[in-house]
């Protein structure tokens, strides 16, 4: 069994969605680990869920980046092992410096909760290999601060290194270059605002999200 | 004891949609001469240190590590000595 850790911070609210997506739909092993965990070495993947960690006080992700679990997340990422941050998890990973850029308030100041058409920009990552190149998919978004921002130099680097994993087809929030999800340069850390764990069963309106987790499983099976 | 008064604001290049909403509300209240609004955060931080230099270096470290996100925000601060209680 592939072992997924779902890190739960005070204020996380998508941790159980992720847990059940892994357990009931991917049929692999999931464990919700508290923010006080200091060792993640027994896991194959670390998932940072959505929600409002620490109430989004100061800035979204600004307090979570100092949580006791974060040194272990950084060690895990620096070892080249997969780390996936979804929504607030993406915000936490940028604040922690594991991904470049920042998630700002949506340009229209509205919280958006909609199924959102996306495009897979890079299917050559461990998170996207189960998708077709340039595949058009739909995943739900649910955020008030999902407007990805980075400076020109960073954007050039993202493009040159093929770090843009997902883009919006109809940019809903003002993100630079329609960015919905990016990886780090090494390709083992992905942050994305859309929620793949909310699109894993047909009753949810679609199963495109399951392919993110299947990609991780395929990558894992190639290494064991 | 020193008191630091810290202002964290968006860089001029950063979109500030909250401030735009606030400006629109001012216009609805008929304050038509308002042409621009920027919103920021204000912190009052009391430090038990003995010199202003020490207070300043700690405040800068605190701003860099926590209070401001260097991608989109800048900060400025003033430090003043508090009278003995």
XYZ file of C-alpha atoms in Angstrom:
309
model
C 0.000 0.000 0.000
C 1.141 3.506 -0.783
C 1.121 5.620 2.384
C -0.343 9.137 2.225
C 0.010 11.572 5.139
C -2.679 14.267 5.349
C -1.379 17.067 7.576
C -4.128 18.623 9.675
C -3.604 22.144 11.026
C -6.012 23.947 13.359
C -8.529 25.277 10.832
C -7.903 22.733 8.074
C -11.252 21.592 6.684
C -10.457 19.436 3.642
C -8.329 16.920 5.532
C -11.102 14.338 5.769
C -12.094 14.822 2.114
C -8.511 13.974 1.186
C -8.410 11.057 3.600
C -11.531 9.476 2.080
C -10.445 10.215 -1.496
C -7.246 8.232 -0.884
C -8.869 5.465 1.148
C -12.185 4.915 -0.644
C -11.418 5.973 -4.211
C -7.696 5.423 -4.748
C -7.813 2.416 -2.333
C -4.466 3.230 -0.750
C -3.513 4.004 2.866
C -4.192 7.451 4.318
C -3.411 8.817 7.771
C -4.415 12.220 9.115
C -1.381 13.490 11.017
C -1.561 16.459 13.399
C 0.380 19.701 12.874
C 2.526 18.707 15.863
C 4.037 15.714 14.036
C 7.794 16.045 13.630
C 8.594 12.944 11.580
C 7.026 12.123 8.194
C 9.695 9.662 7.057
C 7.345 6.670 7.127
C 5.120 8.116 4.386
C 5.325 8.079 0.586
C 3.414 11.331 -0.016
C 2.588 14.367 2.125
C -0.705 16.147 1.417
C -1.350 19.666 2.761
C -5.123 20.157 2.716
C -7.390 23.116 2.149
C -9.131 25.153 4.793
C -8.289 28.169 6.909
C -5.256 27.142 8.933
C -4.873 29.353 12.023
C -7.919 31.300 10.841
C -5.889 32.797 7.957
C -4.675 35.311 10.572
C -2.153 37.833 9.245
C -2.127 36.235 5.752
C -3.299 32.820 4.585
C -0.541 30.335 5.425
C 1.557 32.898 7.332
C 1.211 31.195 10.715
C 1.050 27.617 9.420
C 4.515 27.945 7.935
C 5.917 27.919 11.506
C 3.860 24.903 12.645
C 5.903 22.138 14.326
C 5.300 19.828 11.345
C 6.818 22.185 8.770
C 10.514 21.284 9.240
C 9.512 17.666 8.550
C 7.579 18.753 5.437
C 10.666 20.644 4.222
C 12.955 17.679 4.904
C 10.519 15.422 3.028
C 10.407 17.828 0.061
C 14.182 18.335 -0.006
C 14.596 14.557 -0.231
C 12.718 14.725 -3.543
C 9.582 13.054 -2.204
C 6.128 14.216 -3.316
C 4.383 17.029 -1.456
C 0.984 18.241 -2.692
C -0.640 21.394 -1.303
C -4.257 22.065 -2.241
C -5.891 25.488 -1.832
C -4.805 26.610 1.666
C -2.084 23.976 1.288
C -0.809 25.845 -1.795
C -0.873 29.090 0.202
C 1.109 27.430 3.008
C 3.729 26.045 0.593
C 4.329 29.488 -0.951
C 4.587 31.109 2.483
C 7.030 28.384 3.542
C 9.186 29.079 0.486
C 8.704 25.596 -0.989
C 6.977 27.154 -4.013
C 7.573 30.582 -5.584
C 5.023 33.403 -5.647
C 2.026 34.303 -3.494
C -1.746 33.828 -3.518
C -3.457 37.222 -3.319
C -7.094 38.176 -2.815
C -9.208 37.361 -5.861
C -9.298 40.433 -8.068
C -13.072 40.861 -7.549
C -12.957 40.330 -3.739
C -15.461 37.490 -3.964
C -15.104 34.015 -2.578
C -15.599 31.749 -5.607
C -17.033 28.247 -5.230
C -17.582 26.764 -8.710
C -16.645 23.847 -10.939
C -13.822 25.361 -12.980
C -12.575 24.324 -16.431
C -8.811 23.780 -16.405
C -6.090 22.704 -18.763
C -3.257 20.303 -17.950
C -0.215 22.294 -19.076
C 2.370 19.705 -18.156
C 1.564 15.998 -17.922
C 5.210 15.078 -17.390
C 5.096 15.447 -13.591
C 4.561 12.844 -10.894
C 1.217 14.558 -10.145
C -0.139 14.753 -13.704
C 1.189 11.764 -15.660
C -2.250 10.077 -15.761
C -3.646 13.038 -17.748
C -3.285 13.586 -21.480
C -1.072 16.461 -22.583
C -3.175 19.667 -22.715
C -6.204 17.717 -21.453
C -9.198 19.865 -20.567
C -10.608 18.926 -17.194
C -13.004 20.316 -14.592
C -12.221 20.608 -10.887
C -14.017 22.587 -8.186
C -12.430 25.745 -6.832
C -13.381 27.299 -3.484
C -11.259 30.259 -2.465
C -11.140 33.955 -1.693
C -7.378 34.219 -2.056
C -6.463 32.222 -5.133
C -5.075 34.966 -7.309
C -1.579 33.706 -8.083
C 1.046 36.424 -8.253
C 4.741 36.352 -9.022
C 7.138 38.828 -10.613
C 8.149 38.688 -14.290
C 11.483 36.965 -13.625
C 9.793 34.226 -11.603
C 7.140 33.752 -14.287
C 9.871 33.324 -16.917
C 11.547 30.679 -14.777
C 8.216 28.885 -14.246
C 7.710 28.764 -18.022
C 11.273 27.752 -18.905
C 11.290 24.926 -16.357
C 7.759 23.735 -17.282
C 6.616 24.314 -13.702
C 3.091 25.399 -14.655
C 1.033 22.253 -14.169
C -2.551 23.549 -14.470
C -4.078 26.712 -15.941
C -7.615 28.118 -15.880
C -9.483 28.158 -19.179
C -11.484 31.241 -18.052
C -9.321 32.951 -15.452
C -11.735 33.325 -12.492
C -9.590 35.242 -10.004
C -6.936 37.329 -11.776
C -4.045 34.864 -11.532
C -0.897 35.749 -13.464
C -0.799 33.815 -16.739
C -4.030 31.926 -15.769
C -1.992 29.841 -13.314
C -4.005 27.337 -11.247
C -1.160 25.080 -10.116
C 2.647 25.017 -10.192
C 5.448 22.695 -9.192
C 8.810 23.543 -7.711
C 11.841 23.383 -9.974
C 12.625 19.779 -9.015
C 9.019 18.809 -9.810
C 8.276 17.011 -6.530
C 6.210 19.765 -4.872
C 2.876 20.779 -6.418
C 0.585 23.554 -5.230
C -2.847 23.979 -6.786
C -5.925 26.044 -5.929
C -8.514 23.624 -7.453
C -9.627 20.692 -5.297
C -8.904 17.285 -6.886
C -10.205 15.552 -3.739
C -13.654 17.011 -4.451
C -13.790 15.333 -7.872
C -13.132 11.657 -7.214
C -16.633 10.136 -7.468
C -19.333 10.624 -10.131
C -21.775 11.794 -7.450
C -19.494 14.824 -6.996
C -20.011 15.785 -10.638
C -16.796 14.376 -12.053
C -13.769 12.218 -11.385
C -10.991 14.241 -13.015
C -9.396 14.842 -9.612
C -8.752 11.158 -9.075
C -6.152 11.262 -11.867
C -3.896 13.472 -9.696
C -3.775 10.740 -7.069
C -3.504 7.979 -9.702
C -0.501 9.808 -11.157
C 1.178 9.725 -7.746
C 0.384 6.029 -7.426
C 1.858 5.293 -10.876
C 5.023 7.207 -9.971
C 5.267 5.271 -6.721
C 4.785 1.889 -8.403
C 7.616 2.706 -10.808
C 9.985 3.130 -7.869
C 9.122 -0.023 -5.883
C 11.312 49.007 27.011
C 10.672 50.117 23.467
C 7.516 50.466 21.421
C 7.655 49.738 17.697
C 4.879 51.004 15.455
C 4.915 48.962 12.272
C 2.999 49.574 9.047
C 2.779 46.803 6.466
C 1.419 47.818 3.067
C 1.152 46.353 -0.395
C 3.834 47.322 -2.878
C 2.501 49.906 -5.354
C 2.520 47.305 -8.148
C 0.158 44.998 -6.237
C -3.560 44.983 -6.850
C -5.434 45.938 -3.670
C -9.054 44.920 -4.303
C -10.115 45.570 -0.686
C -8.986 49.174 -1.025
C -10.885 49.500 -4.309
C -14.049 48.246 -2.588
C -13.502 50.737 0.239
C -12.940 53.572 -2.234
C -16.176 52.655 -4.023
C -17.998 52.792 -0.678
C -16.558 56.267 -0.050
C -17.893 57.365 -3.407
C -21.317 55.951 -2.527
C -21.163 58.118 0.607
C -20.613 61.072 -1.728
C -16.940 61.631 -0.832
C -16.303 62.238 -4.507
C -12.914 63.884 -3.978
C -11.378 60.591 -2.847
C -9.139 59.519 -5.712
C -7.142 56.651 -4.214
C -7.166 54.335 -1.193
C -4.489 51.906 -0.038
C -5.144 49.530 2.831
C -2.472 48.168 5.158
C -1.866 46.598 8.539
C -0.688 48.352 11.684
C 1.073 46.664 14.605
C 2.182 48.000 17.991
C 4.928 45.808 19.392
C 6.455 46.273 22.828
C 9.967 44.900 23.307
C 11.964 44.429 26.469
C 15.352 45.446 25.062
C 17.813 48.065 26.235
C 18.715 49.960 23.062
C 16.853 51.330 20.050
C 19.298 49.525 17.742
C 18.416 46.201 19.305
C 14.702 46.960 18.948
C 15.159 47.918 15.298
C 17.110 44.821 14.361
C 14.514 42.582 16.034
C 11.611 44.400 14.369
C 13.241 44.038 10.955
C 13.745 40.325 11.519
C 10.128 39.959 12.678
C 8.839 41.824 9.612
C 11.009 39.831 7.211
C 10.069 36.475 8.709
C 6.445 36.990 9.679
C 4.618 40.289 9.355
C 5.302 41.079 5.684
C 5.352 38.834 2.628
C 8.277 40.195 0.586
C 6.627 39.115 -2.680
C 3.892 41.694 -2.343
C 4.340 43.785 0.792
C 6.712 46.358 2.230
C 6.963 47.694 5.759
C 8.115 50.751 7.664
C 8.394 51.292 11.377
C 9.236 53.724 14.122
C 10.778 52.752 17.444
C 10.463 54.825 20.590
C 11.600 54.309 24.148
C 8.831 53.907 26.709
C 9.013 55.861 29.953
C 9.674 53.675 32.992
C 6.448 52.629 34.633
